[in-house]
Amino acid sequence: MSRPAVFMALLGTASREGIESRKRHLKEHGPGEMGLNYANILEVEEGLRRQLKVKGFFRIYLYLPEPDNAVCFSMKISSFRTYQRPQVFLDPLDGRMYLIHSRVTIRSIGELDSPKGLGD
């Protein structure tokens, strides 16, 4: 018996400046990688893989704490790879090295029609 696809989304915190930089990078270079340091992605890895297989993407919704205090953007993720132990990742956007638990490929970043609160 096959398992049904799970449709889920992840939530991350971002700054408006960081989002705009990432959008410019995508426009200039096409889909690109970003590292995530959330260890809990390992807990939902199977569901995200099923969603990628069925739908072709999952979303990471971006919460902007100041001054928006709302979820205003989402990133469409077309692939990812996880690591049990943190790995070093060189971010192509800022050239800095980070310890990460997963690499994701961002296909696009879009603004939501209307900002959402965390409870939404």
N, CA, C and O of each residue as an XYZ file, in Angstrom:
480
protein
N       0.849     -1.187      0.000
C       0.000      0.000      0.000
C       0.890      1.244      0.000
O       1.795      1.364      0.825
N       0.635      2.142     -0.904
C       1.441      3.354     -0.962
C       0.913      4.379      0.024
O      -0.270      4.401      0.366
N       1.828      5.227      0.470
C       1.453      6.275      1.407
C       1.029      7.510      0.636
O       1.627      7.837     -0.388
N       0.001      8.201      1.117
C      -0.416      9.429      0.425
C       0.642     10.512      0.582
O       1.423     10.509      1.533
N       0.650     11.429     -0.362
C       1.577     12.556     -0.283
C       1.205     13.432      0.897
O       0.035     13.555      1.259
N       2.194     14.022      1.471
C       1.990     14.954      2.570
C       2.275     16.339      2.019
O       3.345     16.568      1.455
N       1.356     17.251      2.169
C       1.580     18.616      1.726
C       1.838     19.464      2.950
O       0.952     19.669      3.780
N       3.042     19.949      3.053
C       3.437     20.727      4.216
C       4.294     21.888      3.763
O       4.758     21.940      2.624
N       4.487     22.794      4.659
C       5.344     23.942      4.404
C       6.165     24.192      5.654
O       5.758     23.828      6.757
N       7.297     24.802      5.485
C       8.162     25.144      6.592
C       8.119     26.655      6.795
O       7.748     27.407      5.894
N       8.499     27.077      7.979
C       8.495     28.496      8.320
C       9.892     28.901      8.756
O      10.515     28.227      9.575
N      10.376     29.990      8.213
C      11.684     30.513      8.592
C      11.603     32.000      8.841
O      10.663     32.664      8.404
N      12.590     32.520      9.543
C      12.663     33.957      9.819
C      13.636     34.582      8.833
O      14.675     33.998      8.526
N      13.306     35.754      8.342
C      14.149     36.435      7.366
C      14.051     37.939      7.556
O      13.204     38.441      8.295
N      14.930     38.635      6.876
C      14.847     40.098      6.821
C      14.439     40.484      5.414
O      14.697     39.745      4.464
N      13.815     41.620      5.278
C      13.416     42.098      3.955
C      14.649     42.285      3.064
O      14.604     41.977      1.873
N      15.750     42.790      3.637
C      16.976     42.982      2.854
C      17.530     41.647      2.364
O      17.964     41.536      1.217
N      17.515     40.632      3.232
C      17.993     39.308      2.842
C      17.154     38.703      1.735
O      17.681     38.080      0.814
N      15.838     38.890      1.830
C      14.929     38.368      0.799
C      15.188     39.054     -0.533
O      15.265     38.393     -1.568
N      15.323     40.367     -0.513
C      15.566     41.103     -1.757
C      16.903     40.696     -2.380
O      17.005     40.590     -3.602
N      17.925     40.469     -1.557
C      19.229     40.015     -2.068
C      19.095     38.656     -2.729
O      19.638     38.429     -3.810
N      18.370     37.748     -2.078
C      18.169     36.399     -2.632
C      17.385     36.473     -3.945
O      17.703     35.757     -4.894
N      16.361     37.334     -4.005
C      15.576     37.483     -5.234
C      16.458     37.994     -6.379
O      16.354     37.505     -7.504
N      17.316     38.966     -6.101
C      18.225     39.480     -7.131
C      19.165     38.375     -7.617
O      19.410     38.235     -8.815
N      19.681     37.601     -6.675
C      20.592     36.510     -7.023
C      19.881     35.489     -7.915
O      20.460     35.018     -8.894
N      18.638     35.145     -7.587
C      17.867     34.211     -8.418
C      17.639     34.770     -9.818
O      17.733     34.044    -10.808
N      17.341     36.058     -9.891
C      17.077     36.690    -11.188
C      18.333     36.669    -12.062
O      18.254     36.450    -13.271
N      19.491     36.897    -11.440
C      20.743     36.965    -12.192
C      21.321     35.589    -12.524
O      21.949     35.415    -13.568
N      21.107     34.592    -11.620
C      21.786     33.305    -11.765
C      20.853     32.101    -11.900
O      21.317     30.984    -12.129
N      19.574     32.313    -11.763
C      18.637     31.189    -11.803
C      18.560     30.484    -10.461
O      19.119     30.965     -9.476
N      17.866     29.335    -10.409
C      17.711     28.620     -9.143
C      19.051     28.398     -8.454
O      20.051     28.068     -9.093
N      19.049     28.585     -7.147
C      20.302     28.483     -6.412
C      20.140     27.831     -5.059
O      19.033     27.691     -4.540
N      21.262     27.436     -4.501
C      21.262     26.738     -3.217
C      21.317     27.698     -2.037
O      21.855     28.802     -2.111
N      20.740     27.223     -0.961
C      20.808     27.904      0.319
C      20.929     26.826      1.385
O      20.350     25.748      1.247
N      21.663     27.102      2.426
C      21.802     26.159      3.526
C      20.837     26.491      4.648
O      20.567     27.659      4.928
N      20.319     25.450      5.288
C      19.429     25.618      6.445
C      20.062     24.924      7.637
O      20.581     23.815      7.514
N      20.018     25.574      8.787
C      20.617     24.970      9.970
C      19.585     24.359     10.911
O      19.905     24.078     12.066
N      18.363     24.150     10.449
C      17.316     23.576     11.277
C      17.493     22.068     11.371
O      17.298     21.365     10.380
N      17.861     21.555     12.549
C      18.030     20.116     12.727
C      16.692     19.398     12.607
O      16.659     18.221     12.248
N      15.582     20.087     12.901
C      14.273     19.421     12.864
C      13.800     19.096     11.451
O      12.782     18.420     11.298
N      14.501     19.552     10.413
C      14.115     19.170      9.049
C      14.280     17.663      8.861
O      13.620     17.061      8.015
N      15.165     17.057      9.655
C      15.362     15.609      9.577
C      14.095     14.860      9.971
O      13.845     13.760      9.479
N      13.292     15.451     10.859
C      12.057     14.814     11.325
C      10.972     14.794     10.257
O      10.094     13.932     10.292
N      11.014     15.709      9.325
C       9.975     15.793      8.293
C      10.510     15.471      6.897
O       9.822     15.675      5.897
N      11.724     14.975      6.842
C      12.370     14.698      5.560
C      11.533     13.776      4.667
O      11.372     14.055      3.479
N      11.011     12.704      5.211
C      10.242     11.754      4.401
C       9.020     12.416      3.768
O       8.747     12.213      2.585
N       8.293     13.198      4.544
C       7.121     13.885      4.008
C       7.484     14.900      2.939
O       6.781     15.028      1.937
N       8.574     15.620      3.145
C       9.010     16.592      2.136
C       9.437     15.896      0.849
O       9.168     16.398     -0.243
N      10.089     14.762      0.963
C      10.493     14.006     -0.234
C       9.270     13.501     -1.003
O       9.243     13.537     -2.233
N       8.263     13.033     -0.268
C       7.037     12.590     -0.940
C       6.370     13.764     -1.635
O       5.876     13.625     -2.754
N       6.350     14.916     -0.986
C       5.725     16.090     -1.600
C       6.496     16.502     -2.853
O       5.881     16.842     -3.863
N       7.821     16.479     -2.808
C       8.610     16.804     -4.002
C       8.298     15.851     -5.142
O       8.199     16.265     -6.297
N       8.142     14.574     -4.817
C       7.869     13.577     -5.849
C       6.500     13.809     -6.489
O       6.354     13.685     -7.705
N       5.499     14.145     -5.676
C       4.130     14.317     -6.181
C       3.903     15.702     -6.771
O       3.345     15.835     -7.860
N       4.339     16.735     -6.048
C       4.008     18.107     -6.438
C       5.162     18.827     -7.143
O       4.941     19.775     -7.896
N       6.386     18.374     -6.896
C       7.536     18.990     -7.528
C       8.189     20.099     -6.722
O       9.219     20.636     -7.132
N       7.610     20.450     -5.586
C       8.181     21.500     -4.742
C       7.522     21.466     -3.360
O       6.480     20.839     -3.165
N       8.149     22.148     -2.418
C       7.503     22.513     -1.164
C       7.878     23.960     -0.896
O       8.764     24.506     -1.553
N       7.226     24.566      0.040
C       7.463     25.987      0.330
C       8.074     26.192      1.711
O       7.807     25.454      2.660
N       8.897     27.214      1.777
C       9.343     27.741      3.058
C       8.764     29.139      3.136
O       9.118     30.016      2.349
N       7.875     29.338      4.087
C       7.270     30.648      4.281
C       8.198     31.484      5.146
O       8.804     30.975      6.089
N       8.308     32.758      4.827
C       9.274     33.634      5.482
C       8.583     34.667      6.370
O       7.814     35.512      5.912
N       8.889     34.560      7.639
C       8.368     35.471      8.663
C       9.338     36.633      8.821
O      10.532     36.429      9.039
N       8.825     37.845      8.709
C       9.624     39.046      8.901
C       9.254     39.649     10.252
O       8.180     40.234     10.391
N      10.133     39.513     11.254
C       9.772     39.959     12.596
C       9.627     41.477     12.748
O       8.671     41.942     13.369
N      10.543     42.239     12.200
C      10.497     43.690     12.372
C      10.584     44.377     11.021
O      11.429     43.972     10.222
N       9.815     45.338     10.714
C       8.676     45.852     11.463
C       7.370     45.137     11.122
O       6.326     45.435     11.703
N       7.430     44.186     10.175
C       6.211     43.560      9.654
C       5.472     42.693     10.669
O       4.247     42.759     10.771
N       6.223     41.873     11.429
C       5.620     40.932     12.368
C       4.589     40.044     11.659
O       3.492     39.814     12.166
N       4.975     39.549     10.464
C       4.047     38.759      9.654
C       4.823     37.884      8.672
O       6.002     38.120      8.405
N       4.144     36.878      8.143
C       4.673     36.041      7.070
C       4.304     36.755      5.769
O       3.125     36.903      5.446
N       5.312     37.190      5.033
C       5.083     38.031      3.851
C       5.548     37.414      2.533
O       5.104     37.849      1.470
N       6.428     36.413      2.573
C       7.005     35.816      1.368
C       7.028     34.297      1.503
O       6.916     33.752      2.601
N       7.175     33.632      0.370
C       7.429     32.194      0.392
C       8.472     31.854     -0.663
O       8.524     32.462     -1.732
N       9.301     30.867     -0.335
C      10.292     30.355     -1.281
C       9.803     29.007     -1.782
O       9.376     28.164     -0.993
N       9.864     28.804     -3.076
C       9.512     27.520     -3.673
C      10.802     26.703     -3.766
O      11.758     27.098     -4.434
N      10.808     25.557     -3.081
C      11.985     24.696     -3.001
C      11.784     23.499     -3.922
O      10.783     22.791     -3.815
N      12.742     23.271     -4.836
C      12.583     22.190     -5.811
C      13.435     20.965     -5.508
O      13.237     19.917     -6.124
N      14.379     21.070     -4.574
C      15.148     19.905     -4.145
C      15.834     20.228     -2.826
O      16.019     21.390     -2.464
N      16.207     19.158     -2.117
C      16.963     19.370     -0.896
C      17.738     18.118     -0.533
O      17.435     17.016     -0.991
N      18.734     18.315      0.293
C      19.568     17.233      0.797
C      19.789     17.483      2.278
O      20.058     18.614      2.684
N      19.677     16.440      3.086
C      19.851     16.601      4.526
C      21.116     15.894      5.001
O      21.660     15.024      4.321
N      21.563     16.291      6.177
C      22.755     15.724      6.798
C      22.449     15.427      8.265
O      21.874     16.258      8.967
N      22.833     14.250      8.715
C      22.633     13.887     10.119
C      23.481     14.772     11.029
O      23.035     15.198     12.094
N      24.701     15.039     10.591
C      25.589     15.929     11.353
C      25.782     17.204     10.549
O      25.813     17.166      9.319
N      25.911     18.320     11.228
C      26.090     19.587     10.504
C      27.272     19.534      9.540
O      28.319     18.959      9.841
N      27.078     20.145      8.383
C      28.099     20.245      7.348
C      28.406     21.718      7.082
O      27.564     22.586      7.313
N      29.604     21.988      6.601
C      29.979     23.360      6.244
C      29.385     23.671      4.870
O      29.477     22.864      3.945
N      28.781     24.841      4.752
C      28.169     25.292      3.501
C      28.664     26.702      3.208
O      28.573     27.587      4.059
N      29.184     26.910      2.011
C      29.611     28.234      1.568
C      28.457     28.855      0.803
O      28.121     28.407     -0.293
N      27.855     29.875      1.371
C      26.687     30.504      0.748
C      27.144     31.325     -0.459
O      27.975     32.222     -0.321
N      26.600     31.017     -1.645
C      27.013     31.756     -2.842
C      26.590     33.220     -2.825
O      27.142     34.034     -3.565
N      25.622     33.557     -1.994
C      25.126     34.927     -1.954
C      26.066     35.851     -1.185
O      26.436     36.916     -1.678
N      26.451     35.442      0.024
C      27.285     36.333      0.845
C      28.723     35.850      1.012
O      29.538     36.548      1.616
N      29.053     34.650      0.477
C      30.417     34.147      0.558
C      30.837     33.679      1.942
O      32.012     33.386      2.164
N      29.896     33.605      2.878
C      30.208     33.172      4.242
C      29.959     31.677      4.396
O      29.157     31.084      3.674
N      30.669     31.080      5.356
C      30.495     29.655      5.635
C      29.562     29.484      6.827
O      29.640     30.219      7.812
N      28.672     28.490      6.713
C      27.691     28.200      7.756
C      27.688     26.697      8.035
O      28.010     25.899      7.156
N      27.327     26.318      9.249
C      27.059     24.921      9.564
C      25.586     24.678      9.304
O      24.732     25.397      9.823
N      25.284     23.665      8.500
C      23.903     23.438      8.082
C      23.500     21.978      8.271
O      24.352     21.096      8.385
N      22.193     21.736      8.302
C      21.642     20.383      8.320
C      21.003     20.022      6.982
O      20.683     18.858      6.742
N      20.816     21.006      6.116
C      20.277     20.702      4.785
C      20.656     21.797      3.801
O      20.925     22.941      4.166
N      20.664     21.390      2.528
C      20.836     22.301      1.400
C      19.538     22.253      0.630
O      18.997     21.175      0.383
N      19.040     23.397      0.252
C      17.823     23.452     -0.547
C      18.113     24.216     -1.835
O      18.980     25.088     -1.878
N      17.368     23.870     -2.881
C      17.446     24.619     -4.135
C      16.198     25.481     -4.225
O      15.078     24.973     -4.270
N      16.407     26.785     -4.252
C      15.306     27.741     -4.337
C      14.983     27.960     -5.807
O      15.837     28.374     -6.590
N      13.734     27.673     -6.168
C      13.279     27.905     -7.546
C      12.813     29.349     -7.703
O      13.100     29.991     -8.713
N      12.089     29.862     -6.697
C      11.579     31.233     -6.777
C      11.215     31.728     -5.379
O      11.065     30.950     -4.437
N      11.079     33.040     -5.283
C      10.606     33.691     -4.056
C       9.474     34.611     -4.463
O       9.625     35.437     -5.364
N       8.341     34.467     -3.798
C       7.192     35.299     -4.128
C       6.604     35.955     -2.892
O       6.677     35.422     -1.784
N       6.022     37.120     -3.110
C       5.352     37.829     -2.020
C       3.924     37.306     -1.914
O       3.260     37.079     -2.926
N       3.461     37.118     -0.691
C       2.083     36.671     -0.482
C       1.112     37.791     -0.838
O       1.444     38.970     -0.711
N      -0.073     37.427     -1.277
C      -1.090     38.430     -1.629
C      -1.382     39.347     -0.441
O      -1.527     40.559     -0.600
N      -1.466     38.757      0.738
C      -1.635     39.555      1.946
C      -0.813     38.899      3.062
O      -0.790     37.674      3.178
N      -0.137     39.719      3.885
C       0.665     39.162      4.980
C      -0.207     38.314      5.912
O      -1.389     38.592      6.113
N       0.414     37.278      6.471
C      -0.288     36.374      7.376
C       0.381     36.409      8.745
O       1.599     36.551      8.854
N      -0.427     36.279      9.774
C       0.120     36.148     11.114
C       0.635     34.741     11.328
O       0.326     33.846     10.542
N       1.404     34.529     12.365
C       1.952     33.208     12.617
C       0.849     32.176     12.869
O       1.026     31.000     12.549
N      -0.261     32.587     13.424
C      -1.366     31.677     13.680
C      -2.090     31.235     12.427
O      -2.796     30.226     12.444
N      -1.929     31.976     11.335
C      -2.604     31.642     10.071
C      -1.920     30.489      9.380
O      -2.350     30.071      8.305
